[in-house]
CSV table of N, CA and C in Angstrom, one decimal:
chain,number,residue,atom,x,y,z
A,1,MET,N,115.2,-48.2,157.4
A,1,MET,CA,114.0,-47.9,157.1
A,1,MET,C,112.9,-48.8,158.6
A,2,GLN,N,112.0,-48.5,159.0
A,2,GLN,CA,111.4,-48.6,159.7
A,2,GLN,C,111.4,-50.8,160.1
A,3,ASN,N,111.4,-51.5,160.7
A,3,ASN,CA,111.1,-53.1,160.8
A,3,ASN,C,110.0,-53.3,160.1
A,4,SER,N,108.9,-52.2,160.5
A,4,SER,CA,108.0,-52.5,160.5
A,4,SER,C,107.4,-52.6,159.2
A,5,LYS,N,107.6,-52.0,157.7
A,5,LYS,CA,108.1,-51.7,156.3
A,5,LYS,C,108.9,-53.0,156.0
A,6,LEU,N,110.4,-52.5,156.6
A,6,LEU,CA,111.0,-54.0,156.1
A,6,LEU,C,110.0,-55.4,155.6
A,7,TYR,N,109.5,-56.2,156.9
A,7,TYR,CA,108.8,-57.3,157.0
A,7,TYR,C,107.3,-56.4,156.1
A,8,GLU,N,106.8,-55.9,156.0
A,8,GLU,CA,105.5,-55.8,155.4
A,8,GLU,C,106.0,-55.7,153.6
A,9,LEU,N,106.8,-55.4,153.1
A,9,LEU,CA,107.3,-55.7,151.8
A,9,LEU,C,107.9,-56.8,151.4
A,10,THR,N,108.6,-57.3,152.4
A,10,THR,CA,108.9,-59.1,152.0
A,10,THR,C,107.8,-59.7,152.5
A,11,ALA,N,106.6,-59.4,152.9
A,11,ALA,CA,105.5,-59.6,152.7
A,11,ALA,C,104.8,-59.9,151.6
A,12,ARG,N,105.2,-59.2,150.8
A,12,ARG,CA,104.3,-59.7,149.6
A,12,ARG,C,106.0,-59.6,148.8
A,13,LEU,N,106.3,-60.5,148.6
A,13,LEU,CA,108.0,-60.8,147.4
A,13,LEU,C,107.7,-62.5,148.6
A,14,PRO,N,106.8,-63.1,147.7
A,14,PRO,CA,106.8,-64.7,148.4
A,14,PRO,C,108.4,-65.3,148.7
A,15,VAL,N,109.0,-65.0,147.3
A,15,VAL,CA,110.8,-65.5,148.8
A,15,VAL,C,111.0,-65.3,149.2
A,16,LEU,N,110.6,-63.8,149.9
A,16,LEU,CA,111.1,-63.6,151.5
A,16,LEU,C,109.8,-63.6,152.1
A,17,ALA,N,108.6,-64.4,152.2
A,17,ALA,CA,107.8,-63.9,153.3
A,17,ALA,C,108.0,-64.5,154.0
A,18,ASP,N,109.3,-65.8,153.6
A,18,ASP,CA,109.1,-67.0,155.3
A,18,ASP,C,110.8,-66.4,156.1
A,19,ALA,N,110.6,-64.5,155.9
A,19,ALA,CA,112.5,-63.9,155.9
A,19,ALA,C,112.4,-64.6,157.6
A,20,GLN,N,113.2,-64.6,158.0
A,20,GLN,CA,114.2,-65.1,159.0
A,20,GLN,C,115.2,-64.2,160.3
A,21,ASN,N,116.1,-63.5,158.9
A,21,ASN,CA,116.7,-62.5,159.6
A,21,ASN,C,117.2,-61.5,158.3
A,22,ILE,N,117.1,-60.6,159.3
A,22,ILE,CA,116.7,-59.0,157.3
A,22,ILE,C,118.2,-57.9,158.4
A,23,ILE,N,119.2,-57.8,157.4
A,23,ILE,CA,120.3,-57.5,157.9
A,23,ILE,C,120.8,-56.3,156.7
A,24,ALA,N,121.3,-55.1,157.0
A,24,ALA,CA,121.6,-54.1,156.5
A,24,ALA,C,122.6,-54.1,155.8
A,25,LEU,N,122.4,-53.6,155.2
A,25,LEU,CA,124.2,-53.3,153.9
A,25,LEU,C,124.4,-52.1,153.8
A,26,GLU,N,126.0,-51.8,154.5
A,26,GLU,CA,126.1,-50.4,154.1
A,26,GLU,C,126.8,-50.1,152.7
A,27,GLY,N,126.8,-48.8,152.4
A,27,GLY,CA,126.8,-48.3,151.1
A,27,GLY,C,125.8,-48.4,150.6
A,28,GLY,N,125.5,-47.7,149.2
A,28,GLY,CA,125.1,-47.4,148.6
A,28,GLY,C,123.6,-45.2,148.9
A,29,LEU,N,124.0,-44.8,148.1
A,29,LEU,CA,123.2,-43.9,148.0
A,29,LEU,C,121.8,-43.5,147.8
A,30,THR,N,121.5,-44.1,146.7
A,30,THR,CA,120.3,-43.4,146.8
A,30,THR,C,118.8,-45.2,146.2
A,31,ASN,N,119.8,-45.8,147.8
A,31,ASN,CA,119.0,-47.5,147.5
A,31,ASN,C,119.8,-47.7,149.1
A,32,ARG,N,118.3,-48.8,150.4
A,32,ARG,CA,119.2,-49.1,151.2
A,32,ARG,C,118.7,-50.3,151.0
A,33,ASN,N,119.9,-51.5,150.9
A,33,ASN,CA,120.3,-52.6,151.2
A,33,ASN,C,119.6,-53.4,152.2
A,34,TYR,N,119.3,-54.7,151.7
A,34,TYR,CA,119.2,-55.7,153.2
A,34,TYR,C,119.1,-56.8,152.2
A,35,ARG,N,120.3,-57.6,153.2
A,35,ARG,CA,120.6,-58.9,153.7
A,35,ARG,C,119.1,-59.4,153.8
A,36,VAL,N,118.8,-60.5,153.1
A,36,VAL,CA,117.1,-61.0,153.6
A,36,VAL,C,117.6,-62.9,153.7
A,37,ASP,N,117.7,-63.7,154.9
A,37,ASP,CA,118.8,-64.6,154.8
A,37,ASP,C,116.9,-65.1,155.2
A,38,THR,N,116.4,-66.6,154.0
A,38,THR,CA,115.2,-67.3,154.2
A,38,THR,C,115.5,-68.9,154.7
A,39,PRO,N,114.5,-69.9,154.6
A,39,PRO,CA,114.7,-70.7,155.5
A,39,PRO,C,115.5,-72.1,153.5
A,40,THR,N,114.7,-71.1,152.1
A,40,THR,CA,115.6,-71.1,151.1
A,40,THR,C,116.8,-70.9,150.6
A,41,GLY,N,116.9,-69.8,151.3
A,41,GLY,CA,118.2,-69.0,150.8
A,41,GLY,C,118.4,-67.3,151.1
A,42,SER,N,119.1,-66.9,150.7
A,42,SER,CA,119.9,-65.6,151.3
A,42,SER,C,119.9,-64.5,149.7
A,43,TYR,N,119.3,-63.5,150.1
A,43,TYR,CA,118.3,-62.2,148.9
A,43,TYR,C,119.8,-61.3,149.0
A,44,VAL,N,119.3,-60.0,148.2
A,44,VAL,CA,119.0,-58.7,148.7
A,44,VAL,C,117.8,-58.3,148.2
A,45,LEU,N,117.9,-58.1,149.3
A,45,LEU,CA,116.7,-56.5,148.8
A,45,LEU,C,117.0,-55.3,149.3
A,46,ARG,N,116.4,-54.4,147.7
A,46,ARG,CA,117.0,-53.4,147.9
A,46,ARG,C,115.8,-52.0,147.1
A,47,VAL,N,115.9,-50.7,148.2
A,47,VAL,CA,114.6,-51.1,148.4
A,47,VAL,C,115.4,-49.0,147.9
A,48,SER,N,114.7,-48.7,146.4
A,48,SER,CA,115.0,-47.8,146.1
A,48,SER,C,114.1,-46.1,146.8
A,49,GLU,N,114.7,-45.2,146.6
A,49,GLU,CA,113.9,-44.0,147.4
A,49,GLU,C,113.7,-43.2,146.2
A,50,ARG,N,112.3,-42.7,146.1
A,50,ARG,CA,111.8,-42.5,145.0
A,50,ARG,C,112.6,-41.5,144.8
A,51,LYS,N,113.6,-40.8,145.7
A,51,LYS,CA,113.4,-38.7,144.8
A,51,LYS,C,114.5,-39.1,144.0
A,52,SER,N,115.6,-40.5,143.7
A,52,SER,CA,116.8,-40.6,143.2
A,52,SER,C,116.3,-40.9,141.7
A,53,ALA,N,114.9,-40.5,140.9
A,53,ALA,CA,114.0,-40.4,140.0
A,53,ALA,C,114.7,-39.1,139.2
A,54,MET,N,114.9,-38.2,140.2
A,54,MET,CA,116.3,-36.6,140.3
A,54,MET,C,117.2,-36.5,139.2
A,55,LEU,N,118.0,-37.8,140.1
A,55,LEU,CA,119.1,-38.7,139.3
A,55,LEU,C,119.2,-38.5,138.7
A,56,GLY,N,118.2,-39.0,137.5
A,56,GLY,CA,117.5,-39.4,136.6
A,56,GLY,C,118.3,-40.8,136.3
A,57,ILE,N,118.5,-41.9,137.4
A,57,ILE,CA,118.0,-43.2,137.1
A,57,ILE,C,116.5,-43.9,137.7
A,58,ASN,N,116.4,-44.3,136.0
A,58,ASN,CA,115.9,-44.9,135.6
A,58,ASN,C,116.0,-46.4,136.4
A,59,ARG,N,114.7,-47.1,136.7
A,59,ARG,CA,114.6,-48.8,137.8
A,59,ARG,C,113.7,-49.3,136.9
A,60,GLU,N,113.1,-49.2,136.4
A,60,GLU,CA,112.7,-50.5,135.5
A,60,GLU,C,114.2,-51.1,135.0
A,61,ASN,N,114.8,-49.9,133.8
A,61,ASN,CA,115.4,-50.5,132.9
A,61,ASN,C,117.5,-50.7,134.2
A,62,GLU,N,117.5,-50.6,135.3
A,62,GLU,CA,118.2,-51.2,136.3
A,62,GLU,C,117.3,-52.7,136.1
A,63,ARG,N,116.2,-53.1,137.0
A,63,ARG,CA,115.4,-53.8,136.8
A,63,ARG,C,115.9,-55.0,135.4
A,64,VAL,N,115.3,-54.5,134.4
A,64,VAL,CA,116.0,-55.3,132.8
A,64,VAL,C,116.8,-55.4,133.1
A,65,ASN,N,118.2,-54.4,133.2
A,65,ASN,CA,119.7,-54.4,133.5
A,65,ASN,C,120.4,-55.7,133.9
A,66,THR,N,119.8,-55.3,135.1
A,66,THR,CA,120.0,-56.8,136.1
A,66,THR,C,120.5,-57.5,135.4
A,67,ASP,N,118.8,-58.1,135.7
A,67,ASP,CA,118.2,-58.9,134.5
A,67,ASP,C,119.6,-59.9,133.0
A,68,LEU,N,119.9,-58.9,132.9
A,68,LEU,CA,120.7,-59.3,131.1
A,68,LEU,C,122.0,-60.1,131.5
A,69,ALA,N,122.4,-58.5,132.7
A,69,ALA,CA,123.6,-59.3,133.4
A,69,ALA,C,124.1,-60.6,133.8
A,70,HIS,N,122.8,-60.7,134.1
A,70,HIS,CA,122.6,-62.4,134.9
A,70,HIS,C,122.7,-62.9,133.2
A,71,GLN,N,122.2,-62.0,132.6
A,71,GLN,CA,121.8,-63.7,131.3
A,71,GLN,C,123.6,-63.6,131.1
A,72,ALA,N,124.2,-62.8,130.9
A,72,ALA,CA,126.2,-63.1,130.1
A,72,ALA,C,126.8,-63.9,131.3
A,73,GLY,N,126.1,-64.0,132.4
A,73,GLY,CA,126.7,-64.8,133.7
A,73,GLY,C,127.8,-63.7,134.6
A,74,VAL,N,127.6,-62.6,134.9
A,74,VAL,CA,128.6,-61.7,135.6
A,74,VAL,C,127.4,-60.4,136.7
A,75,GLY,N,126.8,-61.3,136.8
A,75,GLY,CA,125.7,-61.0,138.0
A,75,GLY,C,124.7,-61.4,138.3
A,76,ALA,N,124.0,-61.3,139.8
A,76,ALA,CA,123.7,-61.5,140.6
A,76,ALA,C,121.9,-61.8,140.4
A,77,ALA,N,121.4,-62.7,140.1
A,77,ALA,CA,119.9,-63.6,139.7
A,77,ALA,C,118.9,-62.4,139.9
A,78,LEU,N,118.4,-62.0,139.7
A,78,LEU,CA,117.0,-60.6,139.4
A,78,LEU,C,116.0,-61.8,139.8
A,79,ILE,N,115.5,-61.8,141.7
A,79,ILE,CA,114.7,-63.3,142.1
A,79,ILE,C,113.6,-62.3,141.7
A,80,ASP,N,113.2,-60.8,141.9
A,80,ASP,CA,111.2,-60.6,141.7
A,80,ASP,C,111.5,-59.1,142.2
A,81,SER,N,110.8,-58.2,142.2
A,81,SER,CA,110.4,-56.8,142.0
A,81,SER,C,108.8,-56.8,142.2
A,82,LEU,N,109.3,-54.8,143.0
A,82,LEU,CA,107.7,-54.4,143.0
A,82,LEU,C,108.5,-52.4,142.4
A,83,PRO,N,107.8,-53.3,141.4
A,83,PRO,CA,108.2,-51.3,140.5
A,83,PRO,C,107.2,-50.0,141.0
A,84,GLU,N,106.3,-50.6,142.0
A,84,GLU,CA,105.6,-49.1,142.1
A,84,GLU,C,106.5,-49.3,143.7
A,85,GLU,N,107.0,-50.2,144.5
A,85,GLU,CA,108.2,-49.3,145.5
A,85,GLU,C,109.3,-49.7,145.1
A,86,ASN,N,109.2,-48.9,143.9
A,86,ASN,CA,111.0,-49.4,143.6
A,86,ASN,C,111.7,-50.0,144.5
A,87,VAL,N,111.6,-51.4,144.5
A,87,VAL,CA,111.8,-52.5,145.2
A,87,VAL,C,112.3,-53.3,144.0
A,88,LEU,N,114.0,-53.6,144.9
A,88,LEU,CA,114.1,-55.4,143.8
A,88,LEU,C,114.5,-56.1,144.9
A,89,VAL,N,114.6,-57.8,144.8
A,89,VAL,CA,114.9,-58.7,145.2
A,89,VAL,C,116.4,-59.6,143.9
A,90,ILE,N,117.5,-59.8,144.4
A,90,ILE,CA,118.0,-60.5,144.0
A,90,ILE,C,118.6,-61.2,144.5
A,91,SER,N,119.5,-61.5,143.7
A,91,SER,CA,120.8,-63.7,144.4
A,91,SER,C,121.3,-62.7,145.6
A,92,TRP,N,121.1,-63.3,146.8
A,92,TRP,CA,122.6,-62.8,147.3
A,92,TRP,C,124.2,-63.7,147.0
A,93,ILE,N,125.0,-63.2,146.8
A,93,ILE,CA,126.6,-63.0,146.3
A,93,ILE,C,127.2,-63.5,147.7
A,94,ASP,N,127.8,-63.9,148.0
A,94,ASP,CA,128.6,-64.4,148.8
A,94,ASP,C,130.2,-64.1,148.6
A,95,ALA,N,130.8,-62.6,148.4
A,95,ALA,CA,131.9,-62.5,148.4
A,95,ALA,C,131.8,-60.5,149.0
A,96,LYS,N,132.9,-60.1,148.5
A,96,LYS,CA,133.2,-58.6,149.1
A,96,LYS,C,133.7,-57.8,147.9
A,97,THR,N,132.9,-56.4,148.3
A,97,THR,CA,133.6,-55.1,147.4
A,97,THR,C,134.6,-55.2,147.7
A,98,LEU,N,135.6,-55.2,145.7
A,98,LEU,CA,136.9,-54.9,145.9
A,98,LEU,C,137.2,-53.3,145.6
A,99,CYS,N,138.3,-53.1,146.3
A,99,CYS,CA,139.2,-52.2,146.0
A,99,CYS,C,140.0,-52.5,144.9
A,100,ALA,N,140.9,-50.4,145.4
A,100,ALA,CA,142.5,-51.2,144.5
A,100,ALA,C,143.4,-52.2,145.2
A,101,ARG,N,143.5,-52.3,146.2
A,101,ARG,CA,144.0,-53.1,147.4
A,101,ARG,C,144.3,-54.1,146.8
A,102,ASP,N,143.1,-54.8,146.4
A,102,ASP,CA,142.8,-56.0,146.5
A,102,ASP,C,143.8,-56.3,145.1
A,103,ILE,N,143.3,-55.4,144.0
A,103,ILE,CA,143.6,-56.1,142.5
A,103,ILE,C,145.4,-55.3,142.7
A,104,HIS,N,146.0,-54.7,143.6
A,104,HIS,CA,148.1,-54.6,143.4
A,104,HIS,C,148.3,-56.0,144.4
A,105,SER,N,147.3,-56.6,145.1
A,105,SER,CA,147.1,-58.0,146.6
A,105,SER,C,147.3,-58.7,145.6
A,106,GLN,N,146.9,-58.6,144.5
A,106,GLN,CA,146.0,-60.5,143.9
A,106,GLN,C,146.2,-60.4,142.4
A,107,PRO,N,147.4,-60.6,141.7
A,107,PRO,CA,147.2,-59.8,140.5
A,107,PRO,C,146.7,-61.0,139.5
A,108,ASP,N,146.2,-62.1,139.5
A,108,ASP,CA,145.5,-63.1,138.7
A,108,ASP,C,144.1,-62.4,138.8
A,109,LEU,N,143.5,-61.3,139.7
A,109,LEU,CA,142.1,-60.6,140.0
A,109,LEU,C,141.9,-59.4,138.6
A,110,LEU,N,142.6,-59.4,138.3
A,110,LEU,CA,142.7,-58.6,137.0
A,110,LEU,C,142.0,-58.5,135.6
A,111,GLN,N,142.9,-59.7,135.4
A,111,GLN,CA,142.7,-60.2,134.4
A,111,GLN,C,141.4,-61.3,134.8
A,112,ARG,N,140.9,-61.5,135.7
A,112,ARG,CA,139.3,-62.1,135.6
A,112,ARG,C,138.2,-61.4,135.9
A,113,ILE,N,138.8,-60.1,136.2
A,113,ILE,CA,137.5,-58.6,136.3
A,113,ILE,C,137.8,-58.9,134.3
A,114,ALA,N,138.3,-58.8,134.2
A,114,ALA,CA,138.8,-58.6,132.2
A,114,ALA,C,138.0,-59.2,131.7
A,115,VAL,N,138.0,-60.9,131.9
A,115,VAL,CA,137.3,-61.5,131.1
A,115,VAL,C,135.8,-61.4,132.0
A,116,SER,N,135.3,-60.8,132.8
A,116,SER,CA,134.0,-60.6,133.4
A,116,SER,C,133.4,-59.9,132.2
A,117,LEU,N,133.7,-58.2,132.1
A,117,LEU,CA,133.7,-57.0,131.6
A,117,LEU,C,133.7,-58.1,130.3
A,118,ARG,N,134.4,-58.3,129.3
A,118,ARG,CA,134.3,-58.9,128.1
A,118,ARG,C,132.7,-59.9,128.6
A,119,ARG,N,132.9,-60.5,129.5
A,119,ARG,CA,131.1,-61.0,129.2
A,119,ARG,C,129.9,-60.2,129.7
A,120,LEU,N,129.9,-60.0,130.1
A,120,LEU,CA,129.1,-58.5,129.5
A,120,LEU,C,129.0,-57.4,128.5
A,121,HIS,N,130.3,-57.0,127.8
A,121,HIS,CA,130.0,-56.6,127.4
A,121,HIS,C,129.4,-57.9,125.6
A,122,SER,N,130.2,-58.6,125.5
A,122,SER,CA,128.9,-59.9,124.4
A,122,SER,C,128.0,-60.0,124.5
A,123,GLY,N,127.8,-60.1,125.9
A,123,GLY,CA,125.8,-60.9,126.4
A,123,GLY,C,124.8,-59.4,125.5
A,124,PRO,N,123.8,-60.1,125.8
A,124,PRO,CA,122.4,-59.2,125.6
A,124,PRO,C,123.3,-57.1,125.8
A,125,ALA,N,122.8,-57.0,124.7
A,125,ALA,CA,122.6,-55.5,124.7
A,125,ALA,C,121.7,-54.9,125.7
A,126,PHE,N,122.2,-53.8,126.9
A,126,PHE,CA,121.9,-53.2,128.2
A,126,PHE,C,121.1,-52.4,127.1
A,127,ARG,N,119.4,-51.8,127.6
A,127,ARG,CA,118.7,-51.5,128.1
A,127,ARG,C,118.9,-48.9,128.3
A,128,GLY,N,118.4,-48.5,127.7
A,128,GLY,CA,118.5,-47.3,127.6
A,128,GLY,C,120.2,-47.5,127.8
A,129,GLU,N,120.4,-45.8,127.9
A,129,GLU,CA,122.0,-45.2,127.6
A,129,GLU,C,122.5,-45.2,129.0
A,130,PHE,N,123.9,-45.3,129.2
A,130,PHE,CA,124.2,-44.3,130.7
A,130,PHE,C,125.8,-44.4,130.3
A,131,TYR,N,126.1,-42.8,129.8
A,131,TYR,CA,127.6,-42.5,129.3
A,131,TYR,C,128.5,-41.1,130.9
A,132,PHE,N,128.7,-42.1,131.6
A,132,PHE,CA,129.2,-42.2,133.2
A,132,PHE,C,128.9,-40.4,132.9
A,133,PRO,N,130.1,-39.9,132.8
A,133,PRO,CA,130.9,-38.9,132.4
A,133,PRO,C,130.2,-37.7,132.4
A,134,GLY,N,128.4,-38.3,131.4
A,134,GLY,CA,127.5,-37.1,131.5
A,134,GLY,C,127.4,-37.2,133.0
A,135,VAL,N,126.6,-38.6,133.5
A,135,VAL,CA,125.4,-39.4,134.5
A,135,VAL,C,126.2,-38.0,135.7
A,136,ARG,N,127.5,-37.9,135.3
A,136,ARG,CA,128.5,-37.6,137.5
A,136,ARG,C,128.6,-36.3,137.0
A,137,ARG,N,128.2,-35.3,136.1
A,137,ARG,CA,128.2,-34.1,136.1
A,137,ARG,C,127.0,-33.7,136.3
A,138,ASN,N,126.2,-34.3,135.6
A,138,ASN,CA,124.6,-34.3,136.3
A,138,ASN,C,124.4,-34.5,137.3
A,139,TYR,N,124.7,-35.5,139.0
A,139,TYR,CA,124.7,-35.5,139.9
A,139,TYR,C,125.5,-35.0,140.9
A,140,LEU,N,126.5,-34.3,140.5
A,140,LEU,CA,127.6,-33.7,141.3
A,140,LEU,C,126.3,-32.1,141.4
A,141,LYS,N,125.8,-32.3,140.3
A,141,LYS,CA,124.6,-30.7,140.1
A,141,LYS,C,123.7,-31.0,140.6
A,142,THR,N,123.5,-31.9,140.8
A,142,THR,CA,122.3,-32.1,141.5
A,142,THR,C,122.0,-32.5,142.9
A,143,VAL,N,123.8,-32.8,143.2
A,143,VAL,CA,123.9,-33.0,144.9
A,143,VAL,C,123.8,-31.3,145.4
A,144,VAL,N,124.2,-30.9,144.7
A,144,VAL,CA,125.0,-29.2,145.1
A,144,VAL,C,123.5,-28.4,144.9
A,145,GLU,N,122.9,-28.7,144.6
A,145,GLU,CA,121.6,-27.2,144.8
A,145,GLU,C,120.6,-28.0,145.3
A,146,ASN,N,120.6,-29.3,145.9
A,146,ASN,CA,119.7,-29.8,147.1
A,146,ASN,C,120.4,-29.6,148.4
A,147,ASN,N,121.5,-29.4,148.2
A,147,ASN,CA,122.6,-29.6,149.7
A,147,ASN,C,122.5,-31.4,150.1
A,148,TYR,N,122.7,-32.2,149.2
A,148,TYR,CA,123.5,-33.2,149.5
A,148,TYR,C,124.5,-33.8,150.3
A,149,PHE,N,124.5,-34.8,150.7
A,149,PHE,CA,125.3,-35.2,151.0
A,149,PHE,C,126.6,-35.7,150.1
A,150,LEU,N,127.4,-35.2,150.1
A,150,LEU,CA,128.3,-35.5,149.1
A,150,LEU,C,129.7,-36.0,149.6
A,151,PRO,N,129.8,-37.8,149.5
A,151,PRO,CA,131.2,-38.1,150.1
A,151,PRO,C,132.1,-37.9,149.3
A,152,GLU,N,133.3,-37.9,150.5
A,152,GLU,CA,134.8,-37.4,149.4
A,152,GLU,C,135.2,-37.4,148.1
């Protein structure tokens, strides 16, 4: 995404209006994610592509469910959004993405993950349905039919 577009978006979001630093984050198949540092803190700016709707992603449900996960105590806080632009701003969590190696090398980690999952599932019910095997099947079909990049 062009810097001018990023700064235009941050200017429209009060919490990001004084952005001092914007860093692109790796990952994300349907989103472009950025760490935005401001005088008051760091945030994640998540900009979703419009064509991701063809994958069945409901961005309004995503926004609501992000807030519900935070209420349950297991997710970043929802700070702001621009629904018409498919933009979400959440609090920055200073952490790293876990991988299998982390779970094998840190025996207490699996217990912490289980506690978090129990907390999430005992919290407020999420909006919408998400049946992963069906979603995965539909993603693969859409990716293949549209000749999109398919990671290994």
